Coordinates of N, CA and C in Angstrom, one line a residue:
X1 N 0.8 -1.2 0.0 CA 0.0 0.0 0.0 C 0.9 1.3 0.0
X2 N 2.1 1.3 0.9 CA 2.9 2.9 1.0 C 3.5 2.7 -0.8
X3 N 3.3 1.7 -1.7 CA 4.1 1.7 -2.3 C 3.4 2.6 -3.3
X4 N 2.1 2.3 -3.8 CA 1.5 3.2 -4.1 C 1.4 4.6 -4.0
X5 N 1.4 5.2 -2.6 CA 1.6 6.5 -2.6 C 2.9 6.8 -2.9
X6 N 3.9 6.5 -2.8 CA 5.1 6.7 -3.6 C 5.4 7.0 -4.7
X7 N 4.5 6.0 -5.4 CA 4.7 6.0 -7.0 C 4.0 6.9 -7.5
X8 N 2.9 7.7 -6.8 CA 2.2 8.9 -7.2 C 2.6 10.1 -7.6
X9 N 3.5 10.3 -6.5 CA 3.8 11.7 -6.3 C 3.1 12.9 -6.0
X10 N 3.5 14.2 -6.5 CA 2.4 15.3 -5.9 C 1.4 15.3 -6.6
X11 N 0.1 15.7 -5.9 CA -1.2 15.9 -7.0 C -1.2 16.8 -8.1
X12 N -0.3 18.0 -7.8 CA -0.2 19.0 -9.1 C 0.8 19.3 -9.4
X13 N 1.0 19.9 -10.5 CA 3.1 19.9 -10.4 C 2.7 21.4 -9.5
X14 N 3.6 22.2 -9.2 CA 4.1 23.3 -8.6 C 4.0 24.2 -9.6
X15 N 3.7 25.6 -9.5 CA 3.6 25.8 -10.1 C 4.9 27.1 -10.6
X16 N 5.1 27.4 -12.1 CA 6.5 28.3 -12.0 C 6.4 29.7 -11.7
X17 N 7.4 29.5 -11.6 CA 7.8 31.5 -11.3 C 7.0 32.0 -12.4
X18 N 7.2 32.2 -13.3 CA 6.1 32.7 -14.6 C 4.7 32.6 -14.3
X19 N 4.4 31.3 -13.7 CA 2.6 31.5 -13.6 C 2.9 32.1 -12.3
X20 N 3.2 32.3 -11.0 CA 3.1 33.1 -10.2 C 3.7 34.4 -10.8
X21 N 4.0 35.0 -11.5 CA 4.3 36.4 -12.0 C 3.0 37.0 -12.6
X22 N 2.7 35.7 -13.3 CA 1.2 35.9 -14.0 C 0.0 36.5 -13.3
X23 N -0.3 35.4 -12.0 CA -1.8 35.6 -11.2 C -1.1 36.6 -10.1
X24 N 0.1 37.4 -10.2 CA 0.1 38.4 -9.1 C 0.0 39.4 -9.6
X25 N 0.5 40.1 -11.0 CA 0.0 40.5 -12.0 C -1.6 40.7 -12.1
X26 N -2.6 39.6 -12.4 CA -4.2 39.9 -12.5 C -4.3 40.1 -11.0
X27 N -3.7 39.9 -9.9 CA -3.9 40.3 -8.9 C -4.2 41.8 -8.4
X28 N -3.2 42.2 -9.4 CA -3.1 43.7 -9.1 C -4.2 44.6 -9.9
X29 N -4.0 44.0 -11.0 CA -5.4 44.3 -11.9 C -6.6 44.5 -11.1
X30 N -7.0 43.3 -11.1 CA -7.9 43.2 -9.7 C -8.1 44.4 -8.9
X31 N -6.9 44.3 -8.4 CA -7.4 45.5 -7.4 C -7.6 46.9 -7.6
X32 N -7.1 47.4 -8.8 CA -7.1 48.3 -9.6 C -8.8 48.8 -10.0
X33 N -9.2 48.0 -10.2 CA -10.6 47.3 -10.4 C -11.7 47.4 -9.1
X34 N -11.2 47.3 -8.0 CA -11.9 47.1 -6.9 C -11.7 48.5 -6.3
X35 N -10.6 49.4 -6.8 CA -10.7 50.4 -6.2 C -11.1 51.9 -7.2
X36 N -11.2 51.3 -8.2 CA -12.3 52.4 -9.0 C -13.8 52.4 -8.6
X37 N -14.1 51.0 -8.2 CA -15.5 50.7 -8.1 C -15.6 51.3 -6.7
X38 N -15.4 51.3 -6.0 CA -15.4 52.0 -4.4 C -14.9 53.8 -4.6
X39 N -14.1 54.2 -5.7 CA -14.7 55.7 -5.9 C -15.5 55.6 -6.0
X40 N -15.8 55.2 -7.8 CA -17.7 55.2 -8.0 C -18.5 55.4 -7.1
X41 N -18.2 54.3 -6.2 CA -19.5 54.3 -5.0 C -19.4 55.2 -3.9
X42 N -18.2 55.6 -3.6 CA -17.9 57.2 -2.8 C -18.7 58.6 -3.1
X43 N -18.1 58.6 -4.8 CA -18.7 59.6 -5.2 C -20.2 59.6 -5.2
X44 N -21.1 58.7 -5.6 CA -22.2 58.7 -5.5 C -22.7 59.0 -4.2
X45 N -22.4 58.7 -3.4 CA -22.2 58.6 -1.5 C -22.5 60.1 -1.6
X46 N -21.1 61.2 -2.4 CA -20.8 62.7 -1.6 C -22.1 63.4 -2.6
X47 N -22.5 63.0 -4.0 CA -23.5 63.6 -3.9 C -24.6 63.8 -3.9
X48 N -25.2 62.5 -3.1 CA -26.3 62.7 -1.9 C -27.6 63.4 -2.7
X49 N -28.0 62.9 -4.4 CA -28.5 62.7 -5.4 C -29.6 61.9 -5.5
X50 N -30.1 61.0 -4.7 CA -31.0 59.7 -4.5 C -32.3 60.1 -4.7
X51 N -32.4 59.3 -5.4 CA -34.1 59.3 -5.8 C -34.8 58.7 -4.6
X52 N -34.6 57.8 -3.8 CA -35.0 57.4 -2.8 C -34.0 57.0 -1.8
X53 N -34.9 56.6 -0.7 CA -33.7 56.6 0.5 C -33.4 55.0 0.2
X54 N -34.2 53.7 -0.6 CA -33.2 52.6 -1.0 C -31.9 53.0 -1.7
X55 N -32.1 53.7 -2.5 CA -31.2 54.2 -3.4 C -29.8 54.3 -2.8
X56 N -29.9 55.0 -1.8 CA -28.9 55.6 -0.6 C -28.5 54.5 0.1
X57 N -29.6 53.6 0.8 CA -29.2 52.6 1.2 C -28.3 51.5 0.5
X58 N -28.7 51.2 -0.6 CA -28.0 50.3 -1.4 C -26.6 50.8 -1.6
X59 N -26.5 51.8 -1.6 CA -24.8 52.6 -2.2 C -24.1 52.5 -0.6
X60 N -25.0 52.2 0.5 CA -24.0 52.3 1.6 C -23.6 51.1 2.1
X61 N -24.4 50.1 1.5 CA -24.2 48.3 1.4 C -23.1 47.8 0.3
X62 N -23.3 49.0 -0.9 CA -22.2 49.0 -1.6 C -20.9 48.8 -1.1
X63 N -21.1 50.0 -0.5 CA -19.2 50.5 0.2 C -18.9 49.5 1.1
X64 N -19.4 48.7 1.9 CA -19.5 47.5 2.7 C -19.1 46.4 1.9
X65 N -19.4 46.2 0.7 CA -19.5 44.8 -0.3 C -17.6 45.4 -0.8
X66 N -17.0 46.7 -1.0 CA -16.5 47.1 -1.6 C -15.4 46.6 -1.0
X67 N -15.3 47.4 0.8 CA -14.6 47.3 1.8 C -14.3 45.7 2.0
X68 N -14.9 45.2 1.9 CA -14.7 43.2 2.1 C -13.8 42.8 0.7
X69 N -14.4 43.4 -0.3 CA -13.8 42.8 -1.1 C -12.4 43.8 -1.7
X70 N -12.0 44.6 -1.1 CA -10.2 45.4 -0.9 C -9.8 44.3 0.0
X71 N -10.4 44.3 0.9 CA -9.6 43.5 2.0 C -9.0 41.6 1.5
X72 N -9.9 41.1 0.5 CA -9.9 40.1 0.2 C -8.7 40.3 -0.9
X73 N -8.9 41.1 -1.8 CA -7.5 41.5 -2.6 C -6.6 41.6 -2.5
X74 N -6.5 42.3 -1.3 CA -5.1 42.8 -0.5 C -4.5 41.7 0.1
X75 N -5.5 40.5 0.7 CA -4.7 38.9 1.4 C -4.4 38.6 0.4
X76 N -4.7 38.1 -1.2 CA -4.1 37.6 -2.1 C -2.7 38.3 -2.5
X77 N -3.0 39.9 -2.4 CA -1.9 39.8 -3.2 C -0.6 40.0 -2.2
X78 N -1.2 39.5 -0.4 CA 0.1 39.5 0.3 C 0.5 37.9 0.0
X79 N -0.2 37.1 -0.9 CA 0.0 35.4 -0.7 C 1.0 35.6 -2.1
X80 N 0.5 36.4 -3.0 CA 1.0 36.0 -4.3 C 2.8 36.7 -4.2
X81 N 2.7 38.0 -3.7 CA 3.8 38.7 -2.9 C 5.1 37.3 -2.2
X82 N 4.2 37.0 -1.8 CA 4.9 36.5 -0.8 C 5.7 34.7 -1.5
X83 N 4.8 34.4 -2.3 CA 5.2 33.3 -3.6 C 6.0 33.8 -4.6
X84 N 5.9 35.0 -4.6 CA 7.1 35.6 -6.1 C 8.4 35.8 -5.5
X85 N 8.6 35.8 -3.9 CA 9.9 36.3 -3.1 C 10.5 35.0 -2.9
X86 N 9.9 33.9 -3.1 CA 10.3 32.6 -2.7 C 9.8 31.6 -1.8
X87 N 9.1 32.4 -1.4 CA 8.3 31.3 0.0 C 7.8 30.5 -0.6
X88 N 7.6 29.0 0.8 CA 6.2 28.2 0.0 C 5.2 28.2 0.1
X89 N 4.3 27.5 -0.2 CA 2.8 27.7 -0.3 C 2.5 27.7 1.1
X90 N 2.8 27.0 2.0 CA 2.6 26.3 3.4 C 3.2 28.3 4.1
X91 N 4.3 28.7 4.0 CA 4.7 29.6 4.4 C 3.7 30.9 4.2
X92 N 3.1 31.1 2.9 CA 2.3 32.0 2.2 C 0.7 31.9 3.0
X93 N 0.6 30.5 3.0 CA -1.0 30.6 3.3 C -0.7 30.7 5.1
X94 N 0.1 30.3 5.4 CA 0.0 30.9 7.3 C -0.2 32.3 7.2
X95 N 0.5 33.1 6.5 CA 0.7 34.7 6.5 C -0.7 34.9 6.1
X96 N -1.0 34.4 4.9 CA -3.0 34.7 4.4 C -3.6 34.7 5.8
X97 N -3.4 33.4 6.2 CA -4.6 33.0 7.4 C -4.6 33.8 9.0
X98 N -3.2 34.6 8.6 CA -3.1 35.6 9.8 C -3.6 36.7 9.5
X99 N -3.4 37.0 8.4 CA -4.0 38.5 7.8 C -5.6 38.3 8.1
X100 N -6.0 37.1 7.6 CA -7.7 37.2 7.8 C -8.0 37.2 9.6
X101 N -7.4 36.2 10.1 CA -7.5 36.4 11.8 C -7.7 38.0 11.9
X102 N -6.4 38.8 11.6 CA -6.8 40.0 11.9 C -8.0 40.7 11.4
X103 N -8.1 40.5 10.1 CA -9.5 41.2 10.2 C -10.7 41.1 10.7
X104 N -10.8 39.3 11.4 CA -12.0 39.2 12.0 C -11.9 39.8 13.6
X105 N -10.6 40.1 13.9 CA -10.4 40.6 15.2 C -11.0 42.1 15.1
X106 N -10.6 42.6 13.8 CA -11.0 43.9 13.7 C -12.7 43.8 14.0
X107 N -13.4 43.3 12.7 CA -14.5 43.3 12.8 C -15.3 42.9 13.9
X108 N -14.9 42.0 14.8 CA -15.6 41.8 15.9 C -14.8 43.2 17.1
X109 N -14.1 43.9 17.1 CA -13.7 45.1 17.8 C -14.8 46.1 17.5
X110 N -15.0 46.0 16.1 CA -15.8 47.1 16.0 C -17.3 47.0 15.7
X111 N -17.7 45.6 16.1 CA -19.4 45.2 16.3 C -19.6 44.5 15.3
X112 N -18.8 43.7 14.2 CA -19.6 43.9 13.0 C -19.8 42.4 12.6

């Protein structure tokens, strides 16, 4: 039976320096992306223009949808960061999984 897993080897090859250059790259895109859309939704916010008060509401559920999802970009691109410098995956995803601890420390500090 061990002989089997032996002769396996890893489930996926590793992946190279190139394709991690690659997805930290669309990483940044990404974020590029997530942070136009959170002006958008600022600006709409400052000119306080609403046809109704859903209207308002929705744009302030916006900036909440916005704010989660910076923060979600930002753990990637500390994981992808942290894979282009050399680390390994095992190394990268403790640093992810700390970054997220902290944020739920935040959000339970601040009620949410």
């Amino acid at each position: 039976m061990a002989e089997y897993y032996k002769s396996r080897g890893p489930k996926t090859v590793p992946l190279t320096m190139e394709e991690i250059k690659e997805r930290y790259e669309e990483t940044q895109e990404e974020m590029k992306e997530v942070l136009e859309w959170k002006k958008e939704e600022e600006e709409k916010l400052a000119k306080d223009e609403f046809k109704t008060h859903q209207a308002k509401s929705s744009c302030k559920r916006n900036l909440k949808k916005v704010a989660k999802r910076v923060s979600s970009v930002k753990g990637m691109l500390i994981y992808w960061k942290l894979r282009l410098d050399g680390k390994s995956h095992f190394f990268a995803s403790i640093e992810l999984n700390e970054y997220w601890a902290s944020l739920r420390e935040q959000d339970v500090e601040n009620g949410l």
